PDB file of C-alpha atoms in Angstrom:
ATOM      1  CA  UNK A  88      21.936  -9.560  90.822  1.00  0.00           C
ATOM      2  CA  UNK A  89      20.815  -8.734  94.403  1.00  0.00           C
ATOM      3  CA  UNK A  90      18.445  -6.290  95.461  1.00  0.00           C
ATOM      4  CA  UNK A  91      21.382  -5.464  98.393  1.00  0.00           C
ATOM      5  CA  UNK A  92      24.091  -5.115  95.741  1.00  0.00           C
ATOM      6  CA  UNK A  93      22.068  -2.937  94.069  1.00  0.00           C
ATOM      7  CA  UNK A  94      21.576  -0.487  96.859  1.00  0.00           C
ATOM      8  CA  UNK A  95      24.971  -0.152  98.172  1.00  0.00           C
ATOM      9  CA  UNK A  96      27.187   0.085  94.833  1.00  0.00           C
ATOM     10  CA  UNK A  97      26.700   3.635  94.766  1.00  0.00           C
ATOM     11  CA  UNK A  98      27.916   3.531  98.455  1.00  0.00           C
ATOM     12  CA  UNK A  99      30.443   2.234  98.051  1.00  0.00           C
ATOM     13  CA  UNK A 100      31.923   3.064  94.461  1.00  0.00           C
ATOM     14  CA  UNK A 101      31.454   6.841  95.773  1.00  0.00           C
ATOM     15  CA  UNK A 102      35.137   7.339  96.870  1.00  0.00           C
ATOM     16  CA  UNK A 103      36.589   6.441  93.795  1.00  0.00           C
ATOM     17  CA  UNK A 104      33.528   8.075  91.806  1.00  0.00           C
ATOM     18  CA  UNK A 105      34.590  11.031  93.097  1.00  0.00           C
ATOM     19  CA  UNK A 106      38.040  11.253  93.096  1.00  0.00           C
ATOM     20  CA  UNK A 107      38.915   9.782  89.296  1.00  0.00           C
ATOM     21  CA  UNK A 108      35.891   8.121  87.584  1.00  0.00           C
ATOM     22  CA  UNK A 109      34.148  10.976  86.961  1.00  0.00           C
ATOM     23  CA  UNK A 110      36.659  12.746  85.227  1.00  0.00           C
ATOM     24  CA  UNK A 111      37.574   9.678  83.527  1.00  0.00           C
ATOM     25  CA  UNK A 112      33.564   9.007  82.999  1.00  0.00           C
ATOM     26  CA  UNK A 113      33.581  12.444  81.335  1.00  0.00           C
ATOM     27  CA  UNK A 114      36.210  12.394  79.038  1.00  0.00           C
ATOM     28  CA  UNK A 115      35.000   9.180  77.742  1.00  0.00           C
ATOM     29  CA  UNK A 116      31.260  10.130  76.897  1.00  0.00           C
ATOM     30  CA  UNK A 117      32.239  12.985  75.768  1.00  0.00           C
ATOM     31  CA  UNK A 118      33.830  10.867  72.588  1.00  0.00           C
ATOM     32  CA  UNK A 119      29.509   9.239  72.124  1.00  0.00           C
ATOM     33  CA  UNK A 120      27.582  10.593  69.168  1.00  0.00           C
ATOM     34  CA  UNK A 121      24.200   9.827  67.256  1.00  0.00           C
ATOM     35  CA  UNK A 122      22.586   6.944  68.455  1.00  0.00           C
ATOM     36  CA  UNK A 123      23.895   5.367  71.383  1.00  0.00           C
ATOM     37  CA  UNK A 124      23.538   2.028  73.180  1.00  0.00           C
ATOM     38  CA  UNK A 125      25.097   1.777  76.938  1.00  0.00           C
ATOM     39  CA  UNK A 126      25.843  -2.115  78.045  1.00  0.00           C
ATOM     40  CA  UNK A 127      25.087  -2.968  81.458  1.00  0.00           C
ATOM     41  CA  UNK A 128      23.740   0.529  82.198  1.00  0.00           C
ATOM     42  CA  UNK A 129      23.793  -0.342  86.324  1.00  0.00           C
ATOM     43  CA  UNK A 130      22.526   2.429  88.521  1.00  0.00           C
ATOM     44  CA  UNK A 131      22.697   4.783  85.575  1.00  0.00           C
ATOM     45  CA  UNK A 132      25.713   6.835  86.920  1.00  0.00           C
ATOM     46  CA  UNK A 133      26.639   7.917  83.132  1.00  0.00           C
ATOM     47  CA  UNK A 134      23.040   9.133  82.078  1.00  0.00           C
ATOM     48  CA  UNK A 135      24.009  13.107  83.528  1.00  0.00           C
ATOM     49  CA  UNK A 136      27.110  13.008  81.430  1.00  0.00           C
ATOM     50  CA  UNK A 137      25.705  12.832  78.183  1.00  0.00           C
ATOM     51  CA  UNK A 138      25.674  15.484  75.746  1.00  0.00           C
ATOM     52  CA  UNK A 139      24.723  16.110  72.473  1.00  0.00           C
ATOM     53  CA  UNK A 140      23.674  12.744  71.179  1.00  0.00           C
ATOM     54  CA  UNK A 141      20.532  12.067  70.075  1.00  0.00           C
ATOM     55  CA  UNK A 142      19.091   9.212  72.648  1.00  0.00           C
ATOM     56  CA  UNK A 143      20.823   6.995  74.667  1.00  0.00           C
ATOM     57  CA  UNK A 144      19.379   3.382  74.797  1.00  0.00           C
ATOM     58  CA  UNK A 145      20.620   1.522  78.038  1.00  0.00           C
ATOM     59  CA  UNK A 146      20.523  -1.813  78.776  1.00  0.00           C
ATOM     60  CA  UNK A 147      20.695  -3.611  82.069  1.00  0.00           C
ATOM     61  CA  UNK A 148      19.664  -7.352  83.353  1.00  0.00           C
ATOM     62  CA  UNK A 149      18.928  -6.274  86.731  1.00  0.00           C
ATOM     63  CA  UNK A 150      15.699  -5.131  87.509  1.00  0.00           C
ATOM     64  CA  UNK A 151      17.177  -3.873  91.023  1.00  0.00           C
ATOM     65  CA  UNK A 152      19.636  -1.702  89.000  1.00  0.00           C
ATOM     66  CA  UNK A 153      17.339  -0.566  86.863  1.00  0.00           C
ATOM     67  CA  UNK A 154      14.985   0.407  89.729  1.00  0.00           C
ATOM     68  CA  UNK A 155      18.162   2.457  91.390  1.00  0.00           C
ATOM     69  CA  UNK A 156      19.063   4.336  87.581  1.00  0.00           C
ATOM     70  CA  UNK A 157      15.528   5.978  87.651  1.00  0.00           C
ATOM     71  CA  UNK A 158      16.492   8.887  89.554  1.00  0.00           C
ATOM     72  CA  UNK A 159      19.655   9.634  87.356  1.00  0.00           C
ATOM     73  CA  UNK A 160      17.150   9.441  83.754  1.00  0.00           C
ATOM     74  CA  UNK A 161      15.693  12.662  85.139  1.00  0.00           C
ATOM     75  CA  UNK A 162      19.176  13.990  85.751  1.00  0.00           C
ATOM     76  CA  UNK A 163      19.877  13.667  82.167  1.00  0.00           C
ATOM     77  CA  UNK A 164      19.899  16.322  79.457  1.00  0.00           C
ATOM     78  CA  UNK A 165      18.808  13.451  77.020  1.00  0.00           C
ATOM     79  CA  UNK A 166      16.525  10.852  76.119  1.00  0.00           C
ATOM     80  CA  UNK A 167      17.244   7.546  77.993  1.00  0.00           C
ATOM     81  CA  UNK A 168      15.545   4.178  77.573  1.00  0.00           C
ATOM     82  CA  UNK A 169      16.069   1.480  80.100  1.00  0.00           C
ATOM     83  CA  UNK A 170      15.840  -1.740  78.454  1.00  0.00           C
ATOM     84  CA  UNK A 171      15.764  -5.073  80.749  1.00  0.00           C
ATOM     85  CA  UNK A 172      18.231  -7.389  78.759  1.00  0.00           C
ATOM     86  CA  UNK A 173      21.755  -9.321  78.751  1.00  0.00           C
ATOM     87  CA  UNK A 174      24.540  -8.147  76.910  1.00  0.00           C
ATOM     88  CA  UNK A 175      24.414 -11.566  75.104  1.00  0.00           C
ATOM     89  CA  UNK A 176      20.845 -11.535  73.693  1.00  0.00           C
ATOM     90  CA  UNK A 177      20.837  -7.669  72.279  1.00  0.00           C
ATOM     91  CA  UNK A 178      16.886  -7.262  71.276  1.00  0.00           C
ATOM     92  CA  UNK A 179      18.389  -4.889  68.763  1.00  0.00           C
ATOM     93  CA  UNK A 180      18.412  -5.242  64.549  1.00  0.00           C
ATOM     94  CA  UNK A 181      21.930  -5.035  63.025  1.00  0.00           C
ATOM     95  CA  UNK A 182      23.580  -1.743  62.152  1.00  0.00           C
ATOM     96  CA  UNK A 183      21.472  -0.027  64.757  1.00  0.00           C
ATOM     97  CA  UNK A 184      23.946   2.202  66.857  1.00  0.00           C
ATOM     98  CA  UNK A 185      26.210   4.640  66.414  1.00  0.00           C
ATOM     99  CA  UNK A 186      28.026   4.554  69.479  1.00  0.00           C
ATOM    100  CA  UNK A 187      28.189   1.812  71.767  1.00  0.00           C
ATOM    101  CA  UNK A 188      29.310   2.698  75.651  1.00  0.00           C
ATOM    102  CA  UNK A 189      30.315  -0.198  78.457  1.00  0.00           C
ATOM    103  CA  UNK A 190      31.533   1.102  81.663  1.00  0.00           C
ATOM    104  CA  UNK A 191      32.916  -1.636  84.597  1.00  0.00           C
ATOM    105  CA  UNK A 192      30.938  -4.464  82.812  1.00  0.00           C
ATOM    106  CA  UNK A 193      32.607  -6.550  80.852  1.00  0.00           C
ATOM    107  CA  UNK A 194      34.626  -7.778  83.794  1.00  0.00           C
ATOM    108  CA  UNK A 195      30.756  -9.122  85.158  1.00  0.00           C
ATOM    109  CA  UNK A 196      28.879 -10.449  81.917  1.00  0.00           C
ATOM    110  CA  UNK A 197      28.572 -14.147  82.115  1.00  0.00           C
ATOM    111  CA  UNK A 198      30.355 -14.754  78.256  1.00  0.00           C
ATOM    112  CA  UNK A 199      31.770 -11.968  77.440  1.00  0.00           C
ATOM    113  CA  UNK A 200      33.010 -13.000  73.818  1.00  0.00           C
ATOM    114  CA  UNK A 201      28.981 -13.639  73.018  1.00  0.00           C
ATOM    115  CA  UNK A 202      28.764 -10.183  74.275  1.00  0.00           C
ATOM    116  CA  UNK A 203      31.135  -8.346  72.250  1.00  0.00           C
ATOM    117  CA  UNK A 204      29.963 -10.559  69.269  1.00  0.00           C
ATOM    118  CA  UNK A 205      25.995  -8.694  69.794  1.00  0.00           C
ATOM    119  CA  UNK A 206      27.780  -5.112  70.261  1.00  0.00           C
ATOM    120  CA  UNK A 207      30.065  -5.405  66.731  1.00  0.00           C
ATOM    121  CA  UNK A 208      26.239  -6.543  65.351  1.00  0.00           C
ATOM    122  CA  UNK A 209      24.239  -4.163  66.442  1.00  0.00           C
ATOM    123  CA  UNK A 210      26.300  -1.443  66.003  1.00  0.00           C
ATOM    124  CA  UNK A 211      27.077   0.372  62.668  1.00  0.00           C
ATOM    125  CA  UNK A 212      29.956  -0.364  60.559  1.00  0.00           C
ATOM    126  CA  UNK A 213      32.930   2.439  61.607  1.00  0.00           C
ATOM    127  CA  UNK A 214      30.926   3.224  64.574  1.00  0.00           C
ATOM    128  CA  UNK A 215      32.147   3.950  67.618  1.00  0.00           C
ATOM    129  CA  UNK A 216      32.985   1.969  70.722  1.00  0.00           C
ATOM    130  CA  UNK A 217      34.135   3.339  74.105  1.00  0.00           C
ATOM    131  CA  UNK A 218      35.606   1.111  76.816  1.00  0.00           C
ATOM    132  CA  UNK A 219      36.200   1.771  80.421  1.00  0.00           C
ATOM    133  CA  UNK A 220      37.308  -1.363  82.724  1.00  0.00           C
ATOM    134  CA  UNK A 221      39.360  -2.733  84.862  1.00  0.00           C
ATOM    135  CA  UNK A 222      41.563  -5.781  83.499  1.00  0.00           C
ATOM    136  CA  UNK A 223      43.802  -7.912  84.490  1.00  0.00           C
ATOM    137  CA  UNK A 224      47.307  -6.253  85.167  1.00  0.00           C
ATOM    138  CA  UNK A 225      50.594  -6.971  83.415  1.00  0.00           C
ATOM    139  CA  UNK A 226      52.765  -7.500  86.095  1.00  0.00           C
ATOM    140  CA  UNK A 227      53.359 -10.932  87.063  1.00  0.00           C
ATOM    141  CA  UNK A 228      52.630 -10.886  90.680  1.00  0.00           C
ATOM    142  CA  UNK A 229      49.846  -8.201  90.988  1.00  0.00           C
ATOM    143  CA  UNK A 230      48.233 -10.664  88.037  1.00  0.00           C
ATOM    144  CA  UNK A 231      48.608 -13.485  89.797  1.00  0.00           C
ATOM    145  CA  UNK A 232      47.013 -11.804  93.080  1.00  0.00           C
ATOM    146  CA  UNK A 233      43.988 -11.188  90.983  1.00  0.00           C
ATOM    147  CA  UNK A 234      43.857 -14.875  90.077  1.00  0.00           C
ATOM    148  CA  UNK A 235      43.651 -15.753  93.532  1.00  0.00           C
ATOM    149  CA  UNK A 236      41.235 -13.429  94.347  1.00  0.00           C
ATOM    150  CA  UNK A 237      38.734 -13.787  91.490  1.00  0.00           C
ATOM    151  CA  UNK A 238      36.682 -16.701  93.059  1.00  0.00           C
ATOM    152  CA  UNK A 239      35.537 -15.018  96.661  1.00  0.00           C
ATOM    153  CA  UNK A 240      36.063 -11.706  94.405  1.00  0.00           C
ATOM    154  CA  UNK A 241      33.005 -12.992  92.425  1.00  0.00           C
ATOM    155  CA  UNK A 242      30.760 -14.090  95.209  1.00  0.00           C
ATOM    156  CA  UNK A 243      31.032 -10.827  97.036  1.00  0.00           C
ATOM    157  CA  UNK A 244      30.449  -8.880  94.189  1.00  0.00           C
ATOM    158  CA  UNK A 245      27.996 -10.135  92.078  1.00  0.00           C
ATOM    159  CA  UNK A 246      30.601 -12.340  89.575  1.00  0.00           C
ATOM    160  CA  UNK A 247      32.910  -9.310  89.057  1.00  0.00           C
ATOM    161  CA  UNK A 248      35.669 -11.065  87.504  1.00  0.00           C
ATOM    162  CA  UNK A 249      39.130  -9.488  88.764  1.00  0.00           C
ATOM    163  CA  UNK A 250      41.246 -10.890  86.299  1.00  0.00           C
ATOM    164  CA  UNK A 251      39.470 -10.829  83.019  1.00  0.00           C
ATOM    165  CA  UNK A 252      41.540 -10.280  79.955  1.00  0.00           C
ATOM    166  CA  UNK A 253      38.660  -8.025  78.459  1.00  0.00           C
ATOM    167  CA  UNK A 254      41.702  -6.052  75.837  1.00  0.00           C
ATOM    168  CA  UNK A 255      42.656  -9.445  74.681  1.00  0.00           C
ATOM    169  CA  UNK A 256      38.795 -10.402  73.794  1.00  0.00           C
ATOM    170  CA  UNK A 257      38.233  -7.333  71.482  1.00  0.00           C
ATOM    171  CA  UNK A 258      41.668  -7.223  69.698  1.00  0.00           C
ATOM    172  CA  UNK A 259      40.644 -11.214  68.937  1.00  0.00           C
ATOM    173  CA  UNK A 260      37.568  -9.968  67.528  1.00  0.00           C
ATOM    174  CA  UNK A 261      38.603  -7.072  64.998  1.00  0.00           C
ATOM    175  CA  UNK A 262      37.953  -3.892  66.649  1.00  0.00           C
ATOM    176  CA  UNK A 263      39.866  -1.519  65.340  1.00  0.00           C
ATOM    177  CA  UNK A 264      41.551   0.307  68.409  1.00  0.00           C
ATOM    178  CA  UNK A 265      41.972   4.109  67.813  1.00  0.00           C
ATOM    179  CA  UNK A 266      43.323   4.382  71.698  1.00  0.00           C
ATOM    180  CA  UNK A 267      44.080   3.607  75.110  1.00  0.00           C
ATOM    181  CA  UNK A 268      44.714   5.172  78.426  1.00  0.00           C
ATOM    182  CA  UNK A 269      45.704   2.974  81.768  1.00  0.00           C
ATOM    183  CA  UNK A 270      44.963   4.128  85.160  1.00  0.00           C
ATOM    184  CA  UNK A 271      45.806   2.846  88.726  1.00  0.00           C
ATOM    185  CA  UNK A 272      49.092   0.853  87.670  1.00  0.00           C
ATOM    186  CA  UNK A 273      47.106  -0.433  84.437  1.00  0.00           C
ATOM    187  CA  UNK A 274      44.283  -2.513  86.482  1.00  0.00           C
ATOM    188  CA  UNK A 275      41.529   0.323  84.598  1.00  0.00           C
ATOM    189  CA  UNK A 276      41.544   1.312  80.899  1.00  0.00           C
ATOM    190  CA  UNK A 277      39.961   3.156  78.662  1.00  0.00           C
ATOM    191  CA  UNK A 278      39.709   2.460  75.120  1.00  0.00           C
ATOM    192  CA  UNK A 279      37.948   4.222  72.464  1.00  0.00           C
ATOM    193  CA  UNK A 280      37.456   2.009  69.629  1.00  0.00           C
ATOM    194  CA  UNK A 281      35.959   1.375  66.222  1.00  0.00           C
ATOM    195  CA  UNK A 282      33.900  -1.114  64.733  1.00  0.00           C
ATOM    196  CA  UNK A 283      35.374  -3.029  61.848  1.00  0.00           C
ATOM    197  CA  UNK A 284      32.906  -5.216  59.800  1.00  0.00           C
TER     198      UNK A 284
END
């Protein structure tokens, strides 16, 4: 991921940050308990909102992300550890989490079904999993619009896939979904989830 990516998703994400995500950000963590393991951490926007867990454990492949979350671990009410890693390679022993948080990043992980297959096997059995993303949208034309826009979609930002199917992936996969809220004409969701072994 670029250093100039890195720098100006804040920027830019700021507007809709402010307006929606943050409640929706909110609501979400609020749901994260125990142990907890964020995927694709980014520039660390969640770290302030979490409460009453016992450590947060974030992981991120970018060191230029990582090096813009620093700011936000000292915003934070509790322990966070940045780990450098993909989603696909956990460096984590089975059974290890009791919550597992992704925010926006399932839509940018380069196989997202290896992914989800490390999150189910790190985390504990019945633990939780909480979900917010943008997928790809149920009506015909507004999906096929994201079709056509994925490939110059991904090169500006970073392989941010527009029209990834992300819902599809974890009901394949036997997570046990508990529920889910659309937003924005169902192009973001929010699932909170539980993991069946």
């Amino acid at each position: 991921m670029s250093r100039l990516f890195a720098k100006w998703y804040d920027f830019f994400m700021n507007p809709l940050e402010k307006k929606k995500f943050k409640r929706i950000r909110n609501e979400l963590i609020s749901k994260a308990e125990g142990n907890v393991l964020e995927i694709g951490a980014g520039t660390g926007i969640n770290f302030p909102l979490y409460k009453g867990v016992e450590k947060v454990t974030a992981i991120e492949p970018s060191p230029h992300m990582i090096e813009c979350s620093l700011l936000k671990t000292k915003q934070a009410v509790v322990p966070i550890e940045i780990v450098q890693a993909s989603a696909e390679e956990l460096p984590f022993a089975d059974n290890t989490f009791d919550t597992v948080v992704a925010t926006l990043v399932f839509c940018t992980i380069p196989n997202p079904e290896k992914a989800l297959l490390e999150l189910k096997r790190v985390c504990k059995p019945e633990g939780s999993i909480l979900l917010f993303e943008h997928v790809k949208m149920k009506n015909r034309f507004l999906g096929y619009l994201q079709d056509w826009l994925t490939p110059a979609w991904k090169k500006v930002c970073d392989g941010c896939c527009l029209n990834r199917n992300t819902m599809e992936l974890f009901q394949a996969h036997e997570v046990l979904i508990n529920r889910i809220e659309t937003y924005y004409s169902d192009l973001f969701i929010t699932v909170e989830a539980f993991n069946k072994k």
